[in-house]
XYZ file of C-alpha atoms in Angstrom:
281
model
C 51.436 64.231 -80.273
C 52.250 66.871 -82.433
C 48.908 66.960 -84.276
C 46.878 67.866 -81.313
C 49.234 70.683 -79.721
C 48.696 73.876 -80.270
C 51.095 76.136 -81.131
C 53.944 74.091 -79.854
C 57.056 75.531 -78.774
C 58.833 71.965 -80.009
C 57.276 72.123 -84.007
C 58.584 76.072 -84.245
C 61.838 74.588 -83.929
C 61.532 71.060 -85.392
C 63.566 70.130 -88.627
C 60.504 70.058 -90.862
C 60.229 73.908 -89.283
C 56.338 73.644 -89.352
C 54.316 74.811 -87.438
C 50.545 72.889 -86.363
C 48.004 74.769 -85.280
C 45.477 71.748 -85.721
C 42.469 72.064 -83.729
C 41.047 68.876 -81.980
C 36.895 68.720 -81.475
C 37.245 68.967 -77.581
C 37.229 73.265 -77.742
C 40.879 74.304 -77.223
C 39.691 77.623 -77.194
C 37.857 80.022 -74.540
C 36.909 83.114 -75.157
C 36.020 85.023 -72.317
C 34.104 88.229 -72.317
C 33.018 91.092 -69.334
C 35.866 91.012 -67.814
C 34.528 94.873 -67.070
C 31.096 95.350 -66.212
C 31.263 98.067 -68.747
C 31.825 96.205 -71.644
C 28.867 94.133 -72.236
C 27.962 94.926 -75.651
C 31.329 93.331 -76.641
C 29.969 89.712 -76.807
C 27.166 90.730 -79.597
C 29.897 90.221 -82.119
C 29.007 86.307 -81.578
C 25.951 86.786 -83.281
C 28.044 87.330 -86.358
C 29.999 84.298 -86.108
C 28.537 81.226 -87.876
C 27.418 78.759 -85.993
C 29.212 75.895 -87.276
C 32.427 77.912 -85.922
C 31.174 77.312 -82.078
C 32.560 74.058 -82.490
C 36.252 75.208 -81.682
C 35.668 77.090 -78.925
C 33.719 77.853 -75.711
C 32.766 81.480 -73.776
C 33.354 82.589 -70.065
C 31.415 85.490 -68.708
C 33.813 86.411 -66.082
C 32.563 89.201 -63.979
C 28.884 88.655 -63.878
C 28.251 90.572 -60.506
C 29.658 94.057 -62.395
C 27.604 93.087 -65.247
C 24.211 92.497 -63.445
C 25.272 95.746 -60.974
C 26.132 97.669 -64.424
C 29.541 98.650 -63.624
C 33.050 98.391 -64.196
C 33.694 96.331 -61.413
C 32.433 95.467 -57.807
C 35.236 96.322 -55.434
C 38.546 95.529 -57.602
C 39.409 95.816 -61.382
C 38.749 92.181 -62.180
C 41.945 92.306 -64.863
C 43.895 93.192 -62.183
C 43.375 90.894 -59.305
C 45.784 87.888 -59.805
C 46.788 85.912 -58.046
C 43.484 86.288 -56.416
C 42.334 84.175 -53.801
C 39.753 81.354 -53.661
C 38.692 81.300 -49.779
C 38.218 85.892 -50.089
C 35.258 87.212 -49.153
C 35.460 89.740 -51.905
C 33.568 88.714 -55.093
C 36.591 89.582 -57.327
C 39.233 88.092 -55.678
C 37.481 84.565 -55.101
C 35.905 84.915 -59.096
C 39.414 85.316 -60.585
C 40.639 82.640 -58.892
C 37.515 80.712 -60.345
C 38.188 81.900 -63.580
C 42.242 80.880 -63.379
C 40.946 77.396 -62.768
C 38.239 77.271 -66.212
C 41.074 78.758 -68.265
C 43.855 75.794 -67.531
C 41.441 73.139 -69.400
C 42.230 75.076 -72.745
C 45.184 75.573 -74.674
C 44.414 78.961 -75.841
C 42.558 81.789 -73.897
C 41.590 85.019 -75.975
C 40.544 87.791 -73.584
C 38.292 90.458 -74.886
C 37.839 93.650 -73.988
C 36.499 97.843 -74.622
C 38.437 100.477 -74.329
C 37.545 104.163 -74.238
C 40.735 105.653 -75.988
C 40.760 105.755 -79.823
C 42.499 102.529 -80.492
C 40.960 100.793 -83.043
C 41.580 97.095 -82.422
C 44.682 95.883 -81.522
C 45.948 92.338 -80.172
C 47.942 92.906 -76.122
C 50.190 90.386 -75.353
C 50.897 89.893 -71.206
C 54.291 88.046 -72.254
C 56.528 88.350 -75.270
C 57.612 84.598 -75.821
C 57.837 83.390 -79.805
C 54.492 81.339 -79.111
C 52.146 84.065 -78.132
C 54.082 87.023 -80.937
C 53.322 83.783 -83.784
C 49.852 83.404 -82.581
C 49.074 87.179 -82.629
C 50.163 86.857 -86.376
C 47.176 84.920 -87.040
C 44.698 88.275 -86.030
C 44.071 90.472 -88.476
C 45.350 93.414 -85.912
C 47.292 95.830 -87.509
C 49.178 96.563 -83.849
C 50.680 93.757 -81.535
C 51.390 95.322 -78.348
C 53.911 93.702 -75.784
C 52.904 94.681 -72.221
C 55.075 92.936 -69.276
C 53.194 93.350 -66.330
C 56.631 93.309 -64.400
C 57.245 91.056 -61.245
C 57.619 93.947 -59.052
C 53.574 94.337 -59.614
C 51.132 92.962 -56.454
C 48.534 92.437 -59.067
C 48.641 90.833 -62.798
C 46.094 90.673 -65.941
C 43.689 87.664 -65.971
C 45.741 86.208 -68.861
C 49.331 86.421 -67.242
C 48.911 83.247 -65.690
C 47.914 81.277 -68.649
C 50.810 79.437 -70.553
C 49.452 81.212 -74.106
C 46.972 84.089 -73.473
C 46.046 87.235 -75.127
C 43.960 90.288 -74.886
C 42.248 91.504 -77.875
C 41.371 95.834 -77.646
C 38.544 96.859 -79.443
C 37.336 101.161 -79.679
C 34.762 102.033 -80.588
C 32.083 100.022 -79.466
C 29.413 99.960 -82.123
C 27.892 97.829 -84.663
C 30.812 98.328 -87.275
C 33.207 97.569 -84.920
C 31.434 94.183 -83.394
C 31.184 92.762 -86.825
C 35.035 93.960 -87.143
C 35.815 92.019 -84.169
C 33.818 88.915 -85.478
C 35.729 88.750 -88.881
C 38.974 88.697 -86.776
C 37.879 86.044 -84.291
C 36.750 83.623 -87.420
C 40.105 84.434 -89.591
C 41.715 83.072 -86.481
C 39.719 80.289 -86.198
C 40.084 79.262 -90.074
C 43.823 79.981 -89.783
C 44.121 78.088 -86.764
C 42.613 74.694 -88.203
C 45.259 74.869 -91.039
C 49.146 73.520 -90.981
C 50.625 76.372 -92.045
C 54.936 76.618 -92.235
C 56.580 78.916 -89.599
C 57.893 81.128 -92.387
C 53.826 82.033 -93.607
C 53.560 83.408 -89.942
C 56.810 85.823 -89.715
C 55.877 86.942 -93.518
C 52.292 88.152 -91.810
C 54.449 89.881 -88.763
C 56.167 92.210 -91.282
C 52.772 93.745 -91.996
C 52.245 94.448 -88.589
C 53.413 97.010 -86.055
C 54.683 95.748 -83.350
C 55.231 98.196 -79.814
C 56.687 97.215 -76.596
C 55.371 99.752 -73.559
C 57.746 101.057 -71.239
C 56.458 103.925 -69.723
C 53.716 105.633 -68.272
C 53.037 109.034 -68.178
C 51.716 110.523 -64.991
C 49.012 112.953 -65.603
C 50.523 115.648 -63.523
C 53.755 116.124 -65.505
C 53.699 118.859 -68.129
C 54.306 117.348 -71.217
C 52.718 117.822 -74.592
C 51.636 114.720 -76.467
C 48.812 114.076 -78.945
C 45.472 113.457 -78.114
C 45.669 110.113 -80.461
C 46.881 106.860 -79.711
C 49.732 105.467 -81.815
C 50.858 108.361 -82.471
C 55.025 108.967 -82.216
C 55.879 111.659 -79.807
C 59.683 112.990 -78.237
C 59.830 113.064 -74.736
C 63.019 114.301 -73.348
C 65.006 113.335 -76.920
C 63.593 110.163 -76.911
C 61.093 108.962 -79.422
C 57.744 107.113 -78.078
C 54.681 105.979 -79.307
C 51.024 106.465 -77.089
C 48.955 104.314 -76.014
C 45.477 104.825 -74.009
C 45.269 108.650 -73.950
C 42.146 108.394 -72.963
C 41.834 106.215 -70.177
C 40.005 105.928 -67.081
C 42.696 106.466 -64.708
C 43.235 108.951 -62.439
C 46.608 109.375 -62.578
C 48.176 108.377 -65.516
C 48.200 110.777 -68.649
C 48.780 107.753 -71.010
C 51.351 105.111 -71.575
C 54.182 105.010 -73.860
C 55.856 102.778 -76.374
C 58.998 101.706 -78.157
C 58.207 100.169 -81.811
C 60.451 97.232 -82.739
C 61.388 95.625 -85.759
C 60.750 91.814 -86.283
C 64.216 90.951 -86.254
C 64.864 92.385 -82.575
C 61.853 89.863 -81.156
C 63.559 86.676 -82.688
C 67.017 87.648 -83.478
C 68.091 88.996 -80.087
C 68.454 87.876 -76.457
C 66.030 90.579 -75.370
C 66.778 91.362 -72.215
C 64.438 94.469 -72.382
C 61.541 92.478 -73.073
C 61.338 90.701 -69.516
C 61.140 94.225 -67.847
C 58.510 95.905 -66.302
C 56.886 99.063 -67.468
C 58.602 101.829 -65.820
C 56.774 105.149 -63.972
C 59.697 107.229 -65.031
C 57.775 109.951 -66.467
């Protein structure tokens, strides 16, 4: 039924123009932790979430083997292994297939990550559908990033093949940020338990910075950029904003983003939003 649907596309365009975020009692939300084994502290945020909220969600530890070995991953980056292989001898490829099957039992999946870069907390969307963007507005994070993986890639993030999933990226991983992360989750659950008009979500989006990742900057390129994220930079006459300026990838200096207006997301055909991130720099 419409009331038992979560972020139902039909309700967004119905005559009543009402978006239902009603949460039934069968735990429609899955919070995933430990996709990377070096992000083990993030799960401590659950200690700051009051017990009565746990009736809304389940949690899942993704890369248990990497946690046990205190490594980011064993052989394959778990967040770059989709579409996986359930018959593989490699742990991460097999485990990824198991996680994918589990995720399909939930209406919303929130994959929680830490970063090594000065990002603060932001929402990362693997798809740019209207439902994803409205879902992102429910979180308190100031920055929303649309990051299309692209069909040309061989491997995709773990949330790529769920119909309504997103990532929360967090830095620094300290007690203050863990409390902030917990408050963000609580705020999402509070709003998701209520019924709001679609325009209320659009109003919230007016106070968000929305970016689209468009390029990867190679470390070999002699380009001067700020050492902070979400900073404006001009390269070859084009304006960009920086992302992951401090990252573990040996060939990547950072990623470059374009800032998008809300009207571009809902009122245009969005041809560029289905394009992959390029490596032109």
